[in-house]
């Protein structure tokens, strides 16, 4: 009889638009694990804050947002096409959370300690039974420091901006320029890696992946090979 494969926790961290979500999603599908995009959770909180008038220019009303955290319920659904989408209090917000309106402010919201603590708690609960692929910035360092497989993904800011730009154009955003996207990517890199609360940092035991010149198929194969190594370790 075939031995039942043990389940592990897989943490994938890296800079914005490094392609980690695409890889994480594909790996989860291939090995039959749940996939959680934690960036989407911070984006959903940001959308809530914007819609409730809690952000003015670059100032977040931290007190109001902290008081509202218990009213913000983030879940993930799976569409008919098999693609997962993010829900904020039961409403599908997948499209809205990817807009520049949200991208422009999300780093500010993700830097708030109370927001991070609430999200980390939810993420740890989601991964309690293992068998999960989670991507973000602090998964291998804070959320699951004991994860059996940790990957740190990087690519140049220009490569990442080009990817995000192509994505936005494909979704019908014809206003945006490549320079605007590059500036947003660089600004987020800066805020994400210099903030006081869980800055983006590579876990000491993470495996590095620079995918600047890799095709998607090559990245998927790389992930699967590493998974097979970790599962048999
Ligand atoms: O991966 P993304 O671009 O969708 O992430 C959106 C923002 O959320 C980004 O500014 C970094 C932040 N983030 C975070 O601080 N911690 C995570 N675990 C995931 C995302």
GROMACS .gro file of C-alpha atoms and ligand atoms in nm:
model
  253
    1UNK     CA    1   0.000   0.000   0.000
    2UNK     CA    2   0.129   0.348  -0.087
    3UNK     CA    3   0.244   0.541   0.219
    4UNK     CA    4   0.046   0.861   0.280
    5UNK     CA    5   0.267   1.161   0.205
    6UNK     CA    6   0.332   1.381   0.510
    7UNK     CA    7   0.212   1.739   0.486
    8UNK     CA    8   0.445   2.033   0.526
    9UNK     CA    9   0.424   2.412   0.546
   10UNK     CA   10   0.562   2.610   0.255
   11UNK     CA   11   0.660   2.976   0.303
   12UNK     CA   12   0.736   3.192   0.001
   13UNK     CA   13   0.858   3.546   0.060
   14UNK     CA   14   0.997   3.816  -0.160
   15UNK     CA   15   0.963   4.164  -0.307
   16UNK     CA   16   0.643   4.286  -0.471
   17UNK     CA   17   0.569   4.160  -0.823
   18UNK     CA   18   0.850   3.906  -0.805
   19UNK     CA   19   0.613   3.645  -0.948
   20UNK     CA   20   0.594   3.457  -0.619
   21UNK     CA   21   0.214   3.437  -0.623
   22UNK     CA   22   0.208   3.275  -0.967
   23UNK     CA   23   0.462   3.016  -0.856
   24UNK     CA   24   0.304   2.959  -0.517
   25UNK     CA   25  -0.040   2.912  -0.670
   26UNK     CA   26   0.088   2.664  -0.928
   27UNK     CA   27   0.282   2.463  -0.671
   28UNK     CA   28  -0.024   2.445  -0.443
   29UNK     CA   29  -0.235   2.321  -0.735
   30UNK     CA   30   0.020   2.059  -0.840
   31UNK     CA   31   0.065   1.911  -0.493
   32UNK     CA   32  -0.296   1.959  -0.376
   33UNK     CA   33  -0.224   2.214  -0.101
   34UNK     CA   34  -0.424   2.521   0.001
   35UNK     CA   35  -0.282   2.851  -0.121
   36UNK     CA   36  -0.299   3.178   0.072
   37UNK     CA   37  -0.193   3.512  -0.076
   38UNK     CA   38  -0.122   3.722   0.233
   39UNK     CA   39  -0.058   4.036   0.026
   40UNK     CA   40  -0.425   4.013  -0.074
   41UNK     CA   41  -0.518   4.027   0.295
   42UNK     CA   42  -0.324   4.352   0.350
   43UNK     CA   43  -0.475   4.485   0.029
   44UNK     CA   44  -0.827   4.403   0.150
   45UNK     CA   45  -0.766   4.587   0.479
   46UNK     CA   46  -0.639   4.884   0.275
   47UNK     CA   47  -0.952   4.881   0.060
   48UNK     CA   48  -1.164   4.879   0.375
   49UNK     CA   49  -0.969   5.175   0.516
   50UNK     CA   50  -1.002   5.370   0.188
   51UNK     CA   51  -1.375   5.299   0.161
   52UNK     CA   52  -1.426   5.410   0.522
   53UNK     CA   53  -1.235   5.734   0.471
   54UNK     CA   54  -0.954   5.634   0.705
   55UNK     CA   55  -0.668   5.737   0.472
   56UNK     CA   56  -0.595   6.098   0.384
   57UNK     CA   57  -0.296   6.155   0.157
   58UNK     CA   58  -0.029   5.944   0.325
   59UNK     CA   59  -0.184   5.948   0.673
   60UNK     CA   60  -0.375   5.646   0.800
   61UNK     CA   61  -0.616   5.693   1.091
   62UNK     CA   62  -0.451   5.414   1.290
   63UNK     CA   63  -0.688   5.443   1.584
   64UNK     CA   64  -1.002   5.410   1.371
   65UNK     CA   65  -0.856   5.124   1.167
   66UNK     CA   66  -0.739   4.937   1.477
   67UNK     CA   67  -1.087   4.971   1.628
   68UNK     CA   68  -1.240   4.835   1.306
   69UNK     CA   69  -1.015   4.529   1.275
   70UNK     CA   70  -1.269   4.295   1.433
   71UNK     CA   71  -1.520   4.401   1.166
   72UNK     CA   72  -1.290   4.311   0.879
   73UNK     CA   73  -1.339   3.952   0.771
   74UNK     CA   74  -1.119   3.828   0.489
   75UNK     CA   75  -1.187   3.497   0.320
   76UNK     CA   76  -1.090   3.330  -0.006
   77UNK     CA   77  -1.329   3.177  -0.257
   78UNK     CA   78  -1.268   2.957  -0.559
   79UNK     CA   79  -1.436   3.051  -0.888
   80UNK     CA   80  -1.580   2.818  -1.152
   81UNK     CA   81  -1.250   2.847  -1.342
   82UNK     CA   82  -1.062   2.720  -1.037
   83UNK     CA   83  -0.902   3.059  -0.969
   84UNK     CA   84  -0.914   3.187  -0.613
   85UNK     CA   85  -1.049   3.529  -0.525
   86UNK     CA   86  -1.040   3.748  -0.216
   87UNK     CA   87  -1.354   3.846  -0.027
   88UNK     CA   88  -1.390   4.136   0.213
   89UNK     CA   89  -1.687   4.082   0.445
   90UNK     CA   90  -1.835   3.840   0.194
   91UNK     CA   91  -1.789   4.063  -0.114
   92UNK     CA   92  -1.558   3.961  -0.399
   93UNK     CA   93  -1.294   4.238  -0.409
   94UNK     CA   94  -1.028   4.058  -0.614
   95UNK     CA   95  -1.026   4.319  -0.890
   96UNK     CA   96  -1.045   4.623  -0.665
   97UNK     CA   97  -0.756   4.520  -0.443
   98UNK     CA   98  -0.521   4.504  -0.745
   99UNK     CA   99  -0.598   4.865  -0.851
  100UNK     CA  100  -0.337   5.143  -0.819
  101UNK     CA  101  -0.570   5.313  -0.567
  102UNK     CA  102  -0.500   5.026  -0.329
  103UNK     CA  103  -0.138   4.957  -0.440
  104UNK     CA  104  -0.048   5.317  -0.363
  105UNK     CA  105  -0.151   5.290   0.004
  106UNK     CA  106  -0.105   4.926   0.097
  107UNK     CA  107   0.250   4.960   0.229
  108UNK     CA  108   0.132   5.224   0.477
  109UNK     CA  109  -0.139   4.994   0.609
  110UNK     CA  110   0.091   4.688   0.616
  111UNK     CA  111   0.334   4.883   0.837
  112UNK     CA  112   0.079   4.918   1.119
  113UNK     CA  113   0.154   4.684   1.409
  114UNK     CA  114  -0.207   4.615   1.506
  115UNK     CA  115  -0.296   4.527   1.146
  116UNK     CA  116   0.001   4.290   1.119
  117UNK     CA  117  -0.080   4.116   1.447
  118UNK     CA  118  -0.441   4.058   1.338
  119UNK     CA  119  -0.335   3.925   0.996
  120UNK     CA  120  -0.059   3.702   1.135
  121UNK     CA  121  -0.309   3.548   1.380
  122UNK     CA  122  -0.548   3.467   1.096
  123UNK     CA  123  -0.265   3.328   0.880
  124UNK     CA  124  -0.138   3.102   1.157
  125UNK     CA  125  -0.491   2.969   1.209
  126UNK     CA  126  -0.524   2.898   0.835
  127UNK     CA  127  -0.200   2.698   0.840
  128UNK     CA  128  -0.260   2.507   1.161
  129UNK     CA  129  -0.306   2.173   0.980
  130UNK     CA  130  -0.010   2.224   0.742
  131UNK     CA  131  -0.059   2.133   0.375
  132UNK     CA  132  -0.044   2.501   0.288
  133UNK     CA  133   0.152   2.728   0.055
  134UNK     CA  134   0.156   3.086   0.183
  135UNK     CA  135   0.322   3.380   0.015
  136UNK     CA  136   0.408   3.722   0.153
  137UNK     CA  137   0.691   3.913   0.316
  138UNK     CA  138   0.719   3.766   0.666
  139UNK     CA  139   0.592   3.411   0.626
  140UNK     CA  140   0.928   3.237   0.679
  141UNK     CA  141   1.039   3.480   0.950
  142UNK     CA  142   0.726   3.558   1.157
  143UNK     CA  143   0.417   3.361   1.053
  144UNK     CA  144   0.575   3.015   1.014
  145UNK     CA  145   0.937   3.031   1.132
  146UNK     CA  146   0.932   2.648   1.149
  147UNK     CA  147   0.812   2.597   0.790
  148UNK     CA  148   0.980   2.293   0.631
  149UNK     CA  149   1.024   2.473   0.298
  150UNK     CA  150   1.116   2.841   0.268
  151UNK     CA  151   1.187   3.030  -0.051
  152UNK     CA  152   1.299   3.390  -0.093
  153UNK     CA  153   1.221   3.519  -0.442
  154UNK     CA  154   1.386   3.817  -0.601
  155UNK     CA  155   1.416   3.987  -0.940
  156UNK     CA  156   1.532   4.335  -1.039
  157UNK     CA  157   1.291   4.627  -0.976
  158UNK     CA  158   1.274   4.688  -1.354
  159UNK     CA  159   1.178   4.327  -1.429
  160UNK     CA  160   0.913   4.335  -1.158
  161UNK     CA  161   0.772   4.671  -1.272
  162UNK     CA  162   0.752   4.544  -1.631
  163UNK     CA  163   0.555   4.239  -1.514
  164UNK     CA  164   0.313   4.448  -1.305
  165UNK     CA  165   0.273   4.697  -1.593
  166UNK     CA  166   0.191   4.420  -1.843
  167UNK     CA  167  -0.055   4.273  -1.593
  168UNK     CA  168  -0.235   4.606  -1.542
  169UNK     CA  169  -0.247   4.671  -1.919
  170UNK     CA  170  -0.385   4.323  -1.980
  171UNK     CA  171  -0.658   4.401  -1.727
  172UNK     CA  172  -0.755   4.709  -1.929
  173UNK     CA  173  -0.572   4.988  -1.745
  174UNK     CA  174  -0.462   5.208  -2.035
  175UNK     CA  175  -0.385   5.521  -1.831
  176UNK     CA  176  -0.088   5.391  -1.636
  177UNK     CA  177   0.271   5.439  -1.753
  178UNK     CA  178   0.565   5.203  -1.695
  179UNK     CA  179   0.747   5.482  -1.505
  180UNK     CA  180   0.457   5.515  -1.261
  181UNK     CA  181   0.456   5.143  -1.195
  182UNK     CA  182   0.835   5.137  -1.148
  183UNK     CA  183   0.813   5.426  -0.900
  184UNK     CA  184   0.541   5.241  -0.707
  185UNK     CA  185   0.746   4.919  -0.699
  186UNK     CA  186   1.057   5.104  -0.574
  187UNK     CA  187   0.863   5.298  -0.315
  188UNK     CA  188   0.700   4.981  -0.183
  189UNK     CA  189   1.035   4.800  -0.172
  190UNK     CA  190   1.168   5.084   0.039
  191UNK     CA  191   0.874   5.099   0.282
  192UNK     CA  192   0.847   4.718   0.307
  193UNK     CA  193   1.214   4.666   0.388
  194UNK     CA  194   1.268   4.961   0.621
  195UNK     CA  195   0.951   4.952   0.832
  196UNK     CA  196   0.983   4.879   1.203
  197UNK     CA  197   0.718   4.604   1.217
  198UNK     CA  198   0.842   4.278   1.057
  199UNK     CA  199   1.037   4.433   0.769
  200UNK     CA  200   1.084   4.224   0.456
  201UNK     CA  201   1.381   4.008   0.540
  202UNK     CA  202   1.510   3.681   0.409
  203UNK     CA  203   1.487   3.400   0.669
  204UNK     CA  204   1.833   3.260   0.743
  205UNK     CA  205   1.722   2.915   0.633
  206UNK     CA  206   1.541   3.023   0.314
  207UNK     CA  207   1.650   2.907  -0.031
  208UNK     CA  208   1.707   3.199  -0.275
  209UNK     CA  209   1.549   3.218  -0.616
  210UNK     CA  210   1.629   3.498  -0.861
  211UNK     CA  211   1.380   3.446  -1.141
  212UNK     CA  212   1.469   3.750  -1.357
  213UNK     CA  213   1.561   3.533  -1.653
  214UNK     CA  214   1.353   3.221  -1.589
  215UNK     CA  215   1.039   3.121  -1.776
  216UNK     CA  216   0.728   3.039  -1.575
  217UNK     CA  217   0.771   2.669  -1.657
  218UNK     CA  218   1.129   2.677  -1.529
  219UNK     CA  219   1.019   2.845  -1.206
  220UNK     CA  220   0.742   2.591  -1.151
  221UNK     CA  221   0.983   2.303  -1.205
  222UNK     CA  222   1.237   2.462  -0.967
  223UNK     CA  223   0.969   2.486  -0.696
  224UNK     CA  224   0.851   2.131  -0.749
  225UNK     CA  225   1.207   1.997  -0.730
  226UNK     CA  226   1.264   2.183  -0.403
  227UNK     CA  227   0.934   2.056  -0.264
  228UNK     CA  228   1.033   1.696  -0.346
  229UNK     CA  229   1.366   1.749  -0.174
  230UNK     CA  230   1.198   1.895   0.138
  231UNK     CA  231   0.929   1.629   0.160
  232UNK     CA  232   1.189   1.353   0.146
  233UNK     CA  233   1.431   1.522   0.387
  234LIG     O1  234   0.244   4.093  -0.251
  234LIG     P1  235   0.164   4.219  -0.268
  234LIG     O2  236   0.229   4.322  -0.357
  234LIG     O3  237   0.022   4.195  -0.307
  234LIG     O4  238   0.161   4.285  -0.120
  234LIG     C1  239   0.092   4.403  -0.094
  234LIG     C2  240   0.157   4.479   0.021
  234LIG     O5  241   0.138   4.409   0.143
  234LIG     C3  242   0.306   4.506   0.007
  234LIG     O6  243   0.329   4.644   0.023
  234LIG     C4  244   0.371   4.432   0.119
  234LIG     C5  245   0.260   4.398   0.213
  234LIG     N1  246   0.272   4.262   0.269
  234LIG     C6  247   0.327   4.249   0.393
  234LIG     O7  248   0.371   4.346   0.453
  234LIG     N2  249   0.334   4.125   0.451
  234LIG     C7  250   0.288   4.018   0.386
  234LIG     N3  251   0.295   3.898   0.445
  234LIG     C8  252   0.233   4.031   0.257
  234LIG     C9  253   0.228   4.155   0.199
   0.00000   0.00000   0.00000
